[in-house]
Coordinates of C-alpha atoms and ligand atoms in Angstrom, one line a residue:
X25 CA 175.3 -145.4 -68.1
X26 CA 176.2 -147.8 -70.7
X27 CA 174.2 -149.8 -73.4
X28 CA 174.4 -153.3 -74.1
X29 CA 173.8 -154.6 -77.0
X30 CA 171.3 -157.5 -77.5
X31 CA 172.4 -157.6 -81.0
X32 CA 175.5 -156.6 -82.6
X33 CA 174.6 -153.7 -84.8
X34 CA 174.6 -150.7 -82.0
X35 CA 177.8 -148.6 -80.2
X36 CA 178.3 -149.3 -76.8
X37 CA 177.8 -145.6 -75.1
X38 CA 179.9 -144.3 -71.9
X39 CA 179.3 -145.6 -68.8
X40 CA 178.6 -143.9 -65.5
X41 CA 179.7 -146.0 -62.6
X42 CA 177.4 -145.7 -59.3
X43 CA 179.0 -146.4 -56.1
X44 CA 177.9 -149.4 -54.6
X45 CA 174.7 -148.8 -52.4
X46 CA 174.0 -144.9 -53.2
X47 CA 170.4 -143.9 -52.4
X48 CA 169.7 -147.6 -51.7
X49 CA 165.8 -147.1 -51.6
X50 CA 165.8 -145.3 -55.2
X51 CA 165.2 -147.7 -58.2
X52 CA 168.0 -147.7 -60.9
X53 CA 166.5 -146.2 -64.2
X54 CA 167.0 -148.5 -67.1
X55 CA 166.0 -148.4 -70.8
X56 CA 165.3 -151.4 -73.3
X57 CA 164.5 -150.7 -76.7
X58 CA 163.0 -153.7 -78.6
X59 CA 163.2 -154.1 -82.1
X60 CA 161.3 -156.3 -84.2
X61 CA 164.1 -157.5 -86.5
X62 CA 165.5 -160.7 -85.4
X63 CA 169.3 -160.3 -83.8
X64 CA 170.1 -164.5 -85.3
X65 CA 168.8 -167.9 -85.5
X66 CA 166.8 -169.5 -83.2
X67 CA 167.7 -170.3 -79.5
X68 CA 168.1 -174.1 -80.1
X69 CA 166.2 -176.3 -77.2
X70 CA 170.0 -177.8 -76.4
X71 CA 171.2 -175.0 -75.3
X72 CA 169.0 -176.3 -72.1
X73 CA 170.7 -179.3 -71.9
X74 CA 172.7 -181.1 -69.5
X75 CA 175.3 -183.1 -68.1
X76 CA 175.6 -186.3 -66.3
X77 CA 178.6 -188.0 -65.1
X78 CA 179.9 -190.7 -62.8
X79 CA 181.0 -188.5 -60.2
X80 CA 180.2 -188.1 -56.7
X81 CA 176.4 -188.8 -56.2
X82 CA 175.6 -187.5 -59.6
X83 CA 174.2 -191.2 -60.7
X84 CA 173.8 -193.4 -57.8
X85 CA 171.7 -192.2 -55.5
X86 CA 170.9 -189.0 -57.1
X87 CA 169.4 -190.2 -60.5
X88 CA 169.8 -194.7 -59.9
X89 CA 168.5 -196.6 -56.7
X90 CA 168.6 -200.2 -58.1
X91 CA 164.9 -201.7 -59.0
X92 CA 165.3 -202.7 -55.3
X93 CA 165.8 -200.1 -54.0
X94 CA 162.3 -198.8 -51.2
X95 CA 162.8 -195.2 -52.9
X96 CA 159.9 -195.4 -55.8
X97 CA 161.7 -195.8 -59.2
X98 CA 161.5 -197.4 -62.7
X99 CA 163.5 -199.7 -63.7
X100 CA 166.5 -198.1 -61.4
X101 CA 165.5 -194.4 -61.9
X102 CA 164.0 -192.4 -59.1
X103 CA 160.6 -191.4 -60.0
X104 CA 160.9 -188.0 -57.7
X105 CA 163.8 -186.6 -60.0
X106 CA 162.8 -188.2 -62.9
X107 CA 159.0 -186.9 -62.8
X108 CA 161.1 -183.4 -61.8
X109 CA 163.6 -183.2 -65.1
X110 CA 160.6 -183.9 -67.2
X111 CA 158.6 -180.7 -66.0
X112 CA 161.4 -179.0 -66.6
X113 CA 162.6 -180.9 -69.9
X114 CA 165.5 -182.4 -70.8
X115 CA 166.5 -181.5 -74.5
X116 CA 169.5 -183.5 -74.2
X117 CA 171.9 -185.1 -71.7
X118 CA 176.0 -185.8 -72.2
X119 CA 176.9 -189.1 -70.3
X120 CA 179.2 -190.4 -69.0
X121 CA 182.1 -187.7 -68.7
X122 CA 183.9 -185.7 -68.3
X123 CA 187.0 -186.8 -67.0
X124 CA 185.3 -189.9 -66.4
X125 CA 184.6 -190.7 -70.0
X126 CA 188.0 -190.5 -71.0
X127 CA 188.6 -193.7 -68.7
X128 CA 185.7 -195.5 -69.7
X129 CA 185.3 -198.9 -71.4
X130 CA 181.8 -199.2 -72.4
X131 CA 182.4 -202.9 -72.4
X132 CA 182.4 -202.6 -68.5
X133 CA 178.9 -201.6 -68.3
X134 CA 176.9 -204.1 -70.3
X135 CA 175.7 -207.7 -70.1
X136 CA 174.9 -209.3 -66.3
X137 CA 174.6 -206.5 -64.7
X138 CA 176.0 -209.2 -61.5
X139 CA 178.7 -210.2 -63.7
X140 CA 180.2 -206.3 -64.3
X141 CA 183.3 -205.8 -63.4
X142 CA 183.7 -203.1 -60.4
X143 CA 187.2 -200.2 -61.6
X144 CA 188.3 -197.5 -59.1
X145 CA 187.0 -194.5 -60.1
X146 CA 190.6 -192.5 -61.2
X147 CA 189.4 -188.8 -61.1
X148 CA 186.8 -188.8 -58.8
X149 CA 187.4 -191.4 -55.8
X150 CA 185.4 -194.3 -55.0
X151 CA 184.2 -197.2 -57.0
X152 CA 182.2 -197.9 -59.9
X153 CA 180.0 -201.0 -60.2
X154 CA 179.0 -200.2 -63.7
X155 CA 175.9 -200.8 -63.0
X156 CA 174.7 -198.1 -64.8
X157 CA 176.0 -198.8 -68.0
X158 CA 174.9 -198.0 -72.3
X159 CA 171.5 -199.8 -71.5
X160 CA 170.3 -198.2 -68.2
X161 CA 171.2 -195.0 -69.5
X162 CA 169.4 -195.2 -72.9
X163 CA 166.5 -196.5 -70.5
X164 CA 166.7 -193.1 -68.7
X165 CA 167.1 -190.5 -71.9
X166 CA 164.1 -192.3 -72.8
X167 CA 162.1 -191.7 -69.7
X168 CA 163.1 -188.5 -69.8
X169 CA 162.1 -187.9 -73.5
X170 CA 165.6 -186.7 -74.4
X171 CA 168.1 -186.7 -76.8
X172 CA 171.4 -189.0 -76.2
X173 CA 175.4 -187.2 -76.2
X174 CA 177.4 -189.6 -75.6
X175 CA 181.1 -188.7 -75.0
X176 CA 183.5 -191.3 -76.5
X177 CA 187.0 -192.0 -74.4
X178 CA 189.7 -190.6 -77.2
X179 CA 192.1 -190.8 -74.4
X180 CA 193.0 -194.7 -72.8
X181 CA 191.4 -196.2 -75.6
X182 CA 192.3 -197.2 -78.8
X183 CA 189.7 -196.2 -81.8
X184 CA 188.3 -199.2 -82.8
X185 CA 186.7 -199.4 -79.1
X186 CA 184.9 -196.3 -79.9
X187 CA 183.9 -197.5 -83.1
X188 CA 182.7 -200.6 -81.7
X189 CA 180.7 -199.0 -79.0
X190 CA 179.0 -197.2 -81.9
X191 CA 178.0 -200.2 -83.8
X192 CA 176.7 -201.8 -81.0
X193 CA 173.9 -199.1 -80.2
X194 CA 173.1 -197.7 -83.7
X195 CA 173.6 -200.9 -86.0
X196 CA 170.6 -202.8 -87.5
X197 CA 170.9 -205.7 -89.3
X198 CA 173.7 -207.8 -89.6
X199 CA 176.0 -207.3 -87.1
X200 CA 177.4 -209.1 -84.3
X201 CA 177.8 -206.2 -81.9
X202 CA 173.6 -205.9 -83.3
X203 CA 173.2 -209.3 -81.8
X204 CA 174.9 -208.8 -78.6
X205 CA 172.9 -206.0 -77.7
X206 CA 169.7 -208.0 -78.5
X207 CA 170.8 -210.4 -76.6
X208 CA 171.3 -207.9 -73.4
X209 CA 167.7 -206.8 -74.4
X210 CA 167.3 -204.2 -76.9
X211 CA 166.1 -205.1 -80.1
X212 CA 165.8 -201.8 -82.0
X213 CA 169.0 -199.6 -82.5
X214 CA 169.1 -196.3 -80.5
X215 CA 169.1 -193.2 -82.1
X216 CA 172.4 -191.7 -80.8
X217 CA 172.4 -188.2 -81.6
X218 CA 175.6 -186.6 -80.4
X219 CA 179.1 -188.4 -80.2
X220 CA 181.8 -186.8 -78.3
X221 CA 185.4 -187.5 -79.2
X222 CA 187.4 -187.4 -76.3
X223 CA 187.1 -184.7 -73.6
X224 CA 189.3 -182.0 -72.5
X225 CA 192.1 -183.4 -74.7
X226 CA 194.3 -180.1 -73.2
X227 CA 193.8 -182.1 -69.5
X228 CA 192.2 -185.0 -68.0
X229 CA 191.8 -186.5 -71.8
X230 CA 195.3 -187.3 -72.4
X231 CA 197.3 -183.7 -72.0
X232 CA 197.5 -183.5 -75.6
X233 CA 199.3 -180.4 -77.6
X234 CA 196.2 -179.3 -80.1
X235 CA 198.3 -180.6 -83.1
X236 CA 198.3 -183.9 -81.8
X237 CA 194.6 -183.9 -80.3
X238 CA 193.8 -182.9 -83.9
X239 CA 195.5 -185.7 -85.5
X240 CA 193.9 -187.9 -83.0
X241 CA 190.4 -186.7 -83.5
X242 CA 190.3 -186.7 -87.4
X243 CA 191.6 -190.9 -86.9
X244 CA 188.9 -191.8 -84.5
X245 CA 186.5 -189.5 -86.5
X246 CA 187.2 -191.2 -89.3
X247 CA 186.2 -194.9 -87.6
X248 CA 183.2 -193.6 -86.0
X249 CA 180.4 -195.8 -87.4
X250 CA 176.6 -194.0 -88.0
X251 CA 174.9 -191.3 -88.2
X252 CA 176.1 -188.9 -84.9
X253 CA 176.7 -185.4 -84.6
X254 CA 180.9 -185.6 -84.2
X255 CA 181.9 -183.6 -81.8
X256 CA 185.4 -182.4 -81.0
X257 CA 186.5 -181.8 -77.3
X258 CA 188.1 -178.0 -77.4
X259 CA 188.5 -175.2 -75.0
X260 CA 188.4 -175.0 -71.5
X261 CA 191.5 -173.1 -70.3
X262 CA 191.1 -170.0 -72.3
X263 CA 193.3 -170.9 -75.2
X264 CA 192.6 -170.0 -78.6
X265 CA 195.1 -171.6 -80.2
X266 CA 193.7 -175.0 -79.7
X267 CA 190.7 -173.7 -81.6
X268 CA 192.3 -172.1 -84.2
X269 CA 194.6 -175.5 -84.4
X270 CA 191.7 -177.4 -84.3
X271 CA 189.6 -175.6 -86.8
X272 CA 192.6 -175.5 -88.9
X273 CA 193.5 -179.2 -89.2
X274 CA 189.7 -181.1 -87.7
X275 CA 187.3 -179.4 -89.2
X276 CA 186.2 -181.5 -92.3
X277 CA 186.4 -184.3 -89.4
X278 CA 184.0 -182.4 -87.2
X279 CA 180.1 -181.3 -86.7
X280 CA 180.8 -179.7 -83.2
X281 CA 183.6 -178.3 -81.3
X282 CA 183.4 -177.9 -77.4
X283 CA 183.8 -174.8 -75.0
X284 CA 184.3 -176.0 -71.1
X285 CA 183.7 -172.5 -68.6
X286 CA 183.3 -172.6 -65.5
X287 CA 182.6 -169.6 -62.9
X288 CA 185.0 -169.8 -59.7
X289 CA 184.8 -166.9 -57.2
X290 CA 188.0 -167.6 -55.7
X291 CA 190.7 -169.3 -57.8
X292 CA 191.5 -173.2 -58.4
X293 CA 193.2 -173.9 -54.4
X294 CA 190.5 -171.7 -52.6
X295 CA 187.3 -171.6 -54.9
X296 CA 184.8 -170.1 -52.3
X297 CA 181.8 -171.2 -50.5
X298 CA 178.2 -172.1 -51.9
X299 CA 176.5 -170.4 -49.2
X300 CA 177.9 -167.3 -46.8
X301 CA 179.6 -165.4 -48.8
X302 CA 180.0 -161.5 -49.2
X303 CA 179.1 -159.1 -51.3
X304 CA 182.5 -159.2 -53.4
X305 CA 181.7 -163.2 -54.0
X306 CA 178.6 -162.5 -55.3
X307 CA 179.9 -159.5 -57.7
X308 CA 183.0 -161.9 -58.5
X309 CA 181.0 -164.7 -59.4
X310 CA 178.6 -162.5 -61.3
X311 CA 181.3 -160.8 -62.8
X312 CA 182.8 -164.3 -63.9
X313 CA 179.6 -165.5 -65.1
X314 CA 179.4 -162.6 -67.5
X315 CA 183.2 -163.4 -69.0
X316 CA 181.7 -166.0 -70.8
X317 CA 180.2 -163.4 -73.8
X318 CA 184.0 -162.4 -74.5
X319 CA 184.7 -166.5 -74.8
X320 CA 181.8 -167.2 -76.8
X321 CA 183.2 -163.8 -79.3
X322 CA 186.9 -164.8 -79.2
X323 CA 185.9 -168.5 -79.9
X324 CA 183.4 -167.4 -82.9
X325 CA 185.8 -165.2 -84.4
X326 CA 188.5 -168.2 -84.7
X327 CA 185.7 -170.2 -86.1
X328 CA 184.1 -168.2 -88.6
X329 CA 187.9 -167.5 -90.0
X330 CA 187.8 -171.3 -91.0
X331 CA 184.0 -172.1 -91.5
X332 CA 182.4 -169.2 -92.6
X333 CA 179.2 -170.6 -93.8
X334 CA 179.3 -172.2 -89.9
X335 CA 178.1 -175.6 -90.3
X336 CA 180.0 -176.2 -87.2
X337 CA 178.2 -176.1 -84.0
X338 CA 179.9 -174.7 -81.0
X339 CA 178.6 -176.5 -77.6
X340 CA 179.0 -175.5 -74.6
X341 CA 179.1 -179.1 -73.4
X342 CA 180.1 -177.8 -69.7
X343 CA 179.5 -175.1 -67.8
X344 CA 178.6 -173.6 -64.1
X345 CA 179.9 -172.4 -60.4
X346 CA 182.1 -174.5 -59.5
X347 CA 182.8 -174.0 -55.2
X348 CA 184.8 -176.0 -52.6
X349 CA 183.2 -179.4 -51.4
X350 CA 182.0 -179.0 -48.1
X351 CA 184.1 -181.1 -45.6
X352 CA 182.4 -184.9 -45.9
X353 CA 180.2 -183.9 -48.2
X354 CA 180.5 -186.4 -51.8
X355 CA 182.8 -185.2 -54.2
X356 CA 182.1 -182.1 -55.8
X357 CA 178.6 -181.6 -53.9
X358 CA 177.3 -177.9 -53.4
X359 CA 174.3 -176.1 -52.6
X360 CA 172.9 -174.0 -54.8
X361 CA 171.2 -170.2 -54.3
X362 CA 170.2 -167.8 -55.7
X363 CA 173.2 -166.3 -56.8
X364 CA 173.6 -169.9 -58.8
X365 CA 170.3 -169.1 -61.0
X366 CA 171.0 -165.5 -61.6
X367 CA 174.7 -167.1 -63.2
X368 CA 172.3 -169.2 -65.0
X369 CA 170.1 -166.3 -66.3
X370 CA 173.3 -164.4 -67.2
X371 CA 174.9 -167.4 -68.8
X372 CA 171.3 -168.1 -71.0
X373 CA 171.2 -164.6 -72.1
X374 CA 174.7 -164.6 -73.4
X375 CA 174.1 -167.9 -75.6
X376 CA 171.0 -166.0 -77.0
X377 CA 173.6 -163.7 -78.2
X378 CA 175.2 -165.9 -79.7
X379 CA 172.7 -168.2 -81.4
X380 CA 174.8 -168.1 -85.2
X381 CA 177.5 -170.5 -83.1
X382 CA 176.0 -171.7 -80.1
X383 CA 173.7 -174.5 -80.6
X384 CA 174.2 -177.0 -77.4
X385 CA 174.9 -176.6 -74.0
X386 CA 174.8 -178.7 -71.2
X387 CA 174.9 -177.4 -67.6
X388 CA 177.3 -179.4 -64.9
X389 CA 176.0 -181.2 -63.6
X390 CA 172.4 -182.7 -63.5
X391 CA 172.1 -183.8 -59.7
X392 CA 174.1 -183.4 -56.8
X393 CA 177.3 -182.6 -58.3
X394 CA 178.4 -178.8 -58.7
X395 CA 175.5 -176.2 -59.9
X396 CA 172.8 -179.1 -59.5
X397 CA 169.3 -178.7 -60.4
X398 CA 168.2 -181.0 -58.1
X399 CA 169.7 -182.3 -54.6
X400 CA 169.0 -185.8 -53.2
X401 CA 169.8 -187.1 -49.7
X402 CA 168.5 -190.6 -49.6
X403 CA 164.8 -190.7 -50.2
X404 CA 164.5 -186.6 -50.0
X405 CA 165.0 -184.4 -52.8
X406 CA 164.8 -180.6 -53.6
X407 CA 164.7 -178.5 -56.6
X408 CA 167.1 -175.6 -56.8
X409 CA 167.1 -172.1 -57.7
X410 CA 169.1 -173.1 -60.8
X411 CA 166.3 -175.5 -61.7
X412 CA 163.7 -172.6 -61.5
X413 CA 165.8 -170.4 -63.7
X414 CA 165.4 -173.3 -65.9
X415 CA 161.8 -173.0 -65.8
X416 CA 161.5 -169.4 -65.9
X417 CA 163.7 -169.5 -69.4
X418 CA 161.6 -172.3 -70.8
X419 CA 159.4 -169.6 -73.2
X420 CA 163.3 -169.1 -74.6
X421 CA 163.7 -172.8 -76.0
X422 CA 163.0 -172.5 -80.0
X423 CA 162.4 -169.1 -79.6
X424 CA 164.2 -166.0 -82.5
X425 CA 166.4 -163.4 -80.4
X426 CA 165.2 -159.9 -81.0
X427 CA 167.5 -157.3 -81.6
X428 CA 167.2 -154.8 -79.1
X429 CA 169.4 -152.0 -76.9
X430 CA 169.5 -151.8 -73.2
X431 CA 170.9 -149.1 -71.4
X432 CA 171.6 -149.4 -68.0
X433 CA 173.9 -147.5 -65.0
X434 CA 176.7 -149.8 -63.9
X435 CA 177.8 -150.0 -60.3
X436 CA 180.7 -150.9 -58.4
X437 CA 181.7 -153.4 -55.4
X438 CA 185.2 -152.8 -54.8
X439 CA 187.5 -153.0 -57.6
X440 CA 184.7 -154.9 -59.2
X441 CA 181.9 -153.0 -61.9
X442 CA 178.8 -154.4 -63.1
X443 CA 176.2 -153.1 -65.4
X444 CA 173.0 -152.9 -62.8
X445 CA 170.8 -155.0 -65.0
X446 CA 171.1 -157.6 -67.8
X447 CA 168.7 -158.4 -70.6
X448 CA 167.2 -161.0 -73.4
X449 CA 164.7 -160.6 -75.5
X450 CA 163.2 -163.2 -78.4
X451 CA 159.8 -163.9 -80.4
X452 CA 158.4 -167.2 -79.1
X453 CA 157.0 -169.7 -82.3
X454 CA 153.7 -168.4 -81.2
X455 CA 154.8 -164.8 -82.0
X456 CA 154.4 -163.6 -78.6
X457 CA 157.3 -161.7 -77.5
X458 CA 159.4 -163.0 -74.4
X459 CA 161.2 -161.0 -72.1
X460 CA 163.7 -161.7 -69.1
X461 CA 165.4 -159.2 -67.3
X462 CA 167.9 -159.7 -64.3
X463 CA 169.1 -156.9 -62.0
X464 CA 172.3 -157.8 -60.5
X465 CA 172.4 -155.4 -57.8
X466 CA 171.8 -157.1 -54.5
X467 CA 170.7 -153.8 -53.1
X468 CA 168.6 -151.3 -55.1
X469 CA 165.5 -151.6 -57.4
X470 CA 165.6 -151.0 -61.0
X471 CA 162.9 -149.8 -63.1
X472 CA 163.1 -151.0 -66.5
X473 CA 161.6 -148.8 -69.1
X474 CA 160.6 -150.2 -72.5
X475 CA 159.2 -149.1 -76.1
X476 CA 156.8 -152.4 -75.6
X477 CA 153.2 -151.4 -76.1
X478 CA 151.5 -154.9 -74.5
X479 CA 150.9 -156.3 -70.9
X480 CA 153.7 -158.0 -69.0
X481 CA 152.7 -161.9 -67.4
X482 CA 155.5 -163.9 -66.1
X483 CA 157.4 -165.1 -62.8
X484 CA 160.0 -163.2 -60.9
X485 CA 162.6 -165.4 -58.8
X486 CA 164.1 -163.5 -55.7
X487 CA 164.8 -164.2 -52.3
X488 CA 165.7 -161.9 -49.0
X489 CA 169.5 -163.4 -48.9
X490 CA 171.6 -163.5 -51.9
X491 CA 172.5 -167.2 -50.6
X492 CA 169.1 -167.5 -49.8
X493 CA 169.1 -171.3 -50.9
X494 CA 166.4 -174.4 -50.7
X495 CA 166.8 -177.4 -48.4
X496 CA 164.9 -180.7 -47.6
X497 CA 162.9 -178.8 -44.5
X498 CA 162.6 -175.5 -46.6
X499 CA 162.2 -176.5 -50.0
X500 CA 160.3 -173.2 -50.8
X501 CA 162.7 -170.7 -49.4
X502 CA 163.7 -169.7 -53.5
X503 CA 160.9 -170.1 -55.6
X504 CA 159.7 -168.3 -58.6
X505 CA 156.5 -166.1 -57.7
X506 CA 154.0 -164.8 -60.7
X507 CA 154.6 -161.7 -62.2
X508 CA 152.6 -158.9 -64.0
X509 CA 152.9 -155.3 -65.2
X510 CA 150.7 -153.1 -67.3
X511 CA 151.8 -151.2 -70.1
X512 CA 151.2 -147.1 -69.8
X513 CA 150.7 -144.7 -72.4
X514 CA 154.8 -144.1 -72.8
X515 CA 155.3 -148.1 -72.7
X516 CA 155.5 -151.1 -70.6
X517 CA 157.7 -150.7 -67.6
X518 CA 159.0 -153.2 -65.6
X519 CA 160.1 -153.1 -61.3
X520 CA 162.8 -155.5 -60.7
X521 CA 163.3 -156.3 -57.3
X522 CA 167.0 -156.1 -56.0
X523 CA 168.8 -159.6 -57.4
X524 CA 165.7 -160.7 -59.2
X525 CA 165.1 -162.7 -62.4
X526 CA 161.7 -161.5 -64.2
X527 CA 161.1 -163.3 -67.3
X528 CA 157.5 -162.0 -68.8
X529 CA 155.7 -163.0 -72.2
X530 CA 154.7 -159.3 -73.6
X531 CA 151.4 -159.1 -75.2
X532 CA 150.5 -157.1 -78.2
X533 CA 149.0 -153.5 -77.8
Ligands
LIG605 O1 182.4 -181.4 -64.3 C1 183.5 -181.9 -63.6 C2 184.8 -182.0 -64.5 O2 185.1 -180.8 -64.9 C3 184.6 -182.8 -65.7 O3 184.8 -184.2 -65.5 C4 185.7 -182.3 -66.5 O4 185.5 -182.4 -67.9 C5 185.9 -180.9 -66.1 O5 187.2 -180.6 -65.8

C-alpha cells in the first residue's frame, strides 16, 4: 500500500507491491481522503494549452486549407477542427516552434501572401510557403478565442529582428512597422500575451552552454518591445544546472522559464509504436508519464532558491508521447489511444500539484503531429482520446486543488511498479468539488473509497484495448461515457473500471 500525497503536508507510508494480474476479477481497494483546505493556487486555464508548429501536417492540412480550398473553412481555417478546439477551449496556443521558431524570420510570412518567399523546412523536411504567417495566425487565436505565445527565434537571428517583430503586432500609433501592418490589413495592435525567447537553447536553438544562453536571453530581453509575458527557453534534457544558471544570471530578465518532457517508451533510436504494444509499453510509458512530478519538484526547488516570492512562472511549454513515425506517414504523425489520454490525466494531475510554479502548459502538438488532439486526412477528421481527456478535465481549469491523501496498492509489470490508481482533487469557482481518478491497471477494478458525503456525476473514458484508438470509420471506438455513483452511509465510493479515467463533480451531503 502506499499513499500519495495530493498535497505536500502528509508521509508517504510503505508500499505493498501486488503482482501483476493476482485475483484479476477482485477490485483493488483504494482510500482518498479529502480535505477541505486548499493544497495551492489555482489550476490556471493555461495549463490546458497547446502547441502549434510548422511541422509535418500540424498547419497545412490539419488546421489551414487555403480560402480555396472545397474543405469548409474561414478565411483558411477548417471549420471541422476549428468548431472542435473551441468545444474543447483553447486557453492559449505557442506558434510557430519549436525547432522551427528558432529558424524563423517573421518577415517571411507577411505581406502578398503570392509574393512570400518559399525556405526548406531545416528540422522537419519539406517546404514552407509561409503562407501561414503573423496575420493568419492571429486570425486563428482569434477564432478560437485564445490567447497568443509566440516563440521568438533567439537562435539565427539577431535581436533587433525580434524586437521588430514585436513592434509590428503590438505598436499603436506612430510607428512604421504600425503602418506596415495596417497596410497588410490590421488596423488595431494584437494583444500578444506570451513572448518566447528562443527555444531549446541546450539543442535545436543554437546548442548553447546555459551561461551563454543566459547572457543571450537578458540582451534580447532587454530589446523586447511591449507589454509580453518574457519567457525563457530552459529544460528539456534533465539538467538542472541550466536552471539553476539561468535563474542565477536571467531572472530579473524573465516572467517565465520553460520545462520541455516528453514520455518515450523505448528510447530516442527505437521509441515504440502508437498502437500494438505490450503490457510493459504501456506500464513504461505510464511509468514515464508519472516522472514528470520529480521534474516539476527538482525544477521548483532550483527556482524557489532564487525567487522565493515566485513571480516567475514555470511553463511547461511542451510536453507528450512522443513514438516512431509510421513508415510514409508525415513527419512526426501518430495515433493516439487510450494509453495517450490516461498520460494526459497523469500529466494534469501532477501540474495540479504543482500549481505554486506551474502556470502554463501547452501539449505537443495541436493536430496531427505527435500526441494530437485531433487527426485530419484530407477532408476527414477525428477527435482523440487525448482530446476527451481534455474534456473530461475541463471542471479543472480555474479550479483550487484540495489537499487530500490517497492510498492505494501498487503493482508490478516486470521490473516496472506502479501505484494501481492516481488521483486529483480541487474546488471548482462554483464551490462544487471535482474529482478525477485514474486506475492504471489495465487488468483489475479498483474501488475507490472516500470520506465525500455527496453524489458523484461525471464521465468515465475506457476502452476494451489499451490501444483501443479512434479512426475516420470508427470515430467512437474511445469515447467518454456518463458516469454516476451514490454516496452510502460510510461515504462516496467510486468503481473504476480497469485503465479508466473517471472525473466526477461531488455534490454536497
Ligand atoms: O515538438 C517537436 C519538437 O520537439 C520541437 O520542435 C522541439 O522544441 C522539441 O525537441
Amino acid at each position: 500500500m502506499t499513499t500519495t500525497r495530493l498535497t505536500r503536508t502528509f508521509a508517504t507510508l510503505a508500499a505493498a507491491v501486488l503482482p501483476f494480474g493476482a485475483g484479476a476479477a477482485e477490485p483493488v481497494q483504494a482510500h482518498l481522503d479529502v480535505t477541505q483546505q486548499p493544497a495551492g493556487p489555482r489550476i490556471e486555464p493555461t495549463v490546458y494549452g497547446h502547441f502549434v508548429e510548422h511541422l509535418g501536417r500540424g498547419v497545412y492540412d490539419g488546421l489551414w486549407v487555403s480560402p480555396e480550398s472545397p474543405i469548409p473553412n474561414t478565411r483558411g481555417w477548417r471549420n471541422d477542427v476549428v468548431g472542435a478546439l473551441r468545444q474543447v477551449g483553447i486557453p492559449v496556443m505557442r506558434w510557430p516552434g519549436g525547432c522551427y521558431a528558432d529558424d524563423y524570420d517573421w518577415r517571411d510570412g507577411i505581406g502578398d501572401p503570392s509574393k512570400r518567399p518559399v525556405r526548406v523546412n531545416r528540422w522537419w523536411g519539406g517546404v514552407e510557403s509561409n503562407r501561414v504567417g503573423t496575420h493568419e495566425f492571429m486570425d486563428l487565436v482569434e477564432q478560437l478565442g485564445s490567447e497568443a505565445y509566440m516563440s521568438g527565434n533567439m537562435g539565427s537571428m539577431p535581436p533587433r529582428a525580434m524586437a521588430e517583430w514585436m513592434e509590428y503586432m503590438t505598436a499603436d500609433g506612430t510607428s512604421t512597422l504600425a503602418e506596415e501592418r495596417r497596410r497588410n490589413g490590421r488596423a488595431k495592435p494584437w494583444s500578444i500575451k506570451y513572448f518566447g525567447i528562443g527555444n531549446e537553447s541546450f539543442g535545436c536553438g543554437g546548442h548553447m552552454r546555459p551561461e551563454h544562453q543566459a547572457d543571450l536571453h537578458n540582451q534580447y530581453a532587454t530589446f523586447l518591445r511591449g507589454q509580453t509575458v518574457r519567457v525563457a527557453s530552459g529544460d528539456g534534457e534533465g539538467d538542472d544546472h541550466r536552471v539553476e544558471v539561468l535563474m542565477q544570471r536571467s531572472a530579473k530578465h524573465m516572467d517565465a522559464l520553460t520545462l520541455h518532457y516528453y514520455t518515450i517508451p523505448g528510447d530516442w533510436t527505437k521509441k515504440g509504436d502508437a498502437t500494438g504494444f505490450d503490457a510493459r509499453a504501456w506500464a513504461k510509458t505510464l511509468h514515464g508519464a508519472l516522472g514528470i512530478e520529480s521534474r516539476l519538484s527538482a525544477i521548483t526547488k532550483v527556482m524557489d532558491k532564487h525567487d522565493p516570492a515566485r513571480r516567475i512562472g514555470l511553463y511547461v511549454d511542451e510536453w507528450g508521447t512522443w513514438y516512431d513515425t509510421p513508415q510514409g506517414a508525415s513527419a512526426l504523425y501518430q495515433q493516439n489511444s487510450l494509453r495517450d489520454a490516461m498520460v494526459a490525466a497523469l500529466t494534469f494531475n501532477a501540474f495540479h500539484r504543482h500549481t505554486e510554479r506551474v502556470k502554463m502548459a501547452n501539449i505537443a502538438q495541436m493536430v496531427n503531429v505527435l500526441q494530437a488532439m485531433v487527426l485530419t486526412d484530407g477532408a476527414k477528421m477525428v477527435l482523440t482520446p487525448t482530446y476527451h481527456a481534455f474534456d473530461l478535465y475541463k471542471p479543472f481549469r480555474g479550479a483550487t486543488p484540495l489537499a487530500a491523501t490517497l492510498e492505494a496498492p501498487r503493482f508490478r509489470t516486470g521490473d516496472i511498479e506502479l501505484p494501481a490508481v492516481e488521483a486529483s482533487v480541487a474546488r471548482a469557482a462554483d464551490g462544487s468539488t471535482q474529482l478525477a481518478l485514474v486506475n492504471l491497471d489495465p487488468q483489475r477494478p479498483a474501488r475507490v473509497a472516500t470520506n465525500l458525503k455527496g453524489d458523484a456525476r461525471g464521465r468515465v473514458l475506457t476502452a476494451a484495448a489499451v490501444d483501443a484508438h479512434n479512426t475516420f470509420d470508427k470515430p467512437q471506438a474511445v469515447v467518454p461515457a456518463p458516469y454516476a455513483a451514490r454516496a452510502g452511509a460510510q461515504g462516496l465510493v467510486l468503481e473504476l473500471p480497469p485503465k479508466s479515467i473517471v472525473v466526477v463533480s461531488v455534490g454536497k451531503p
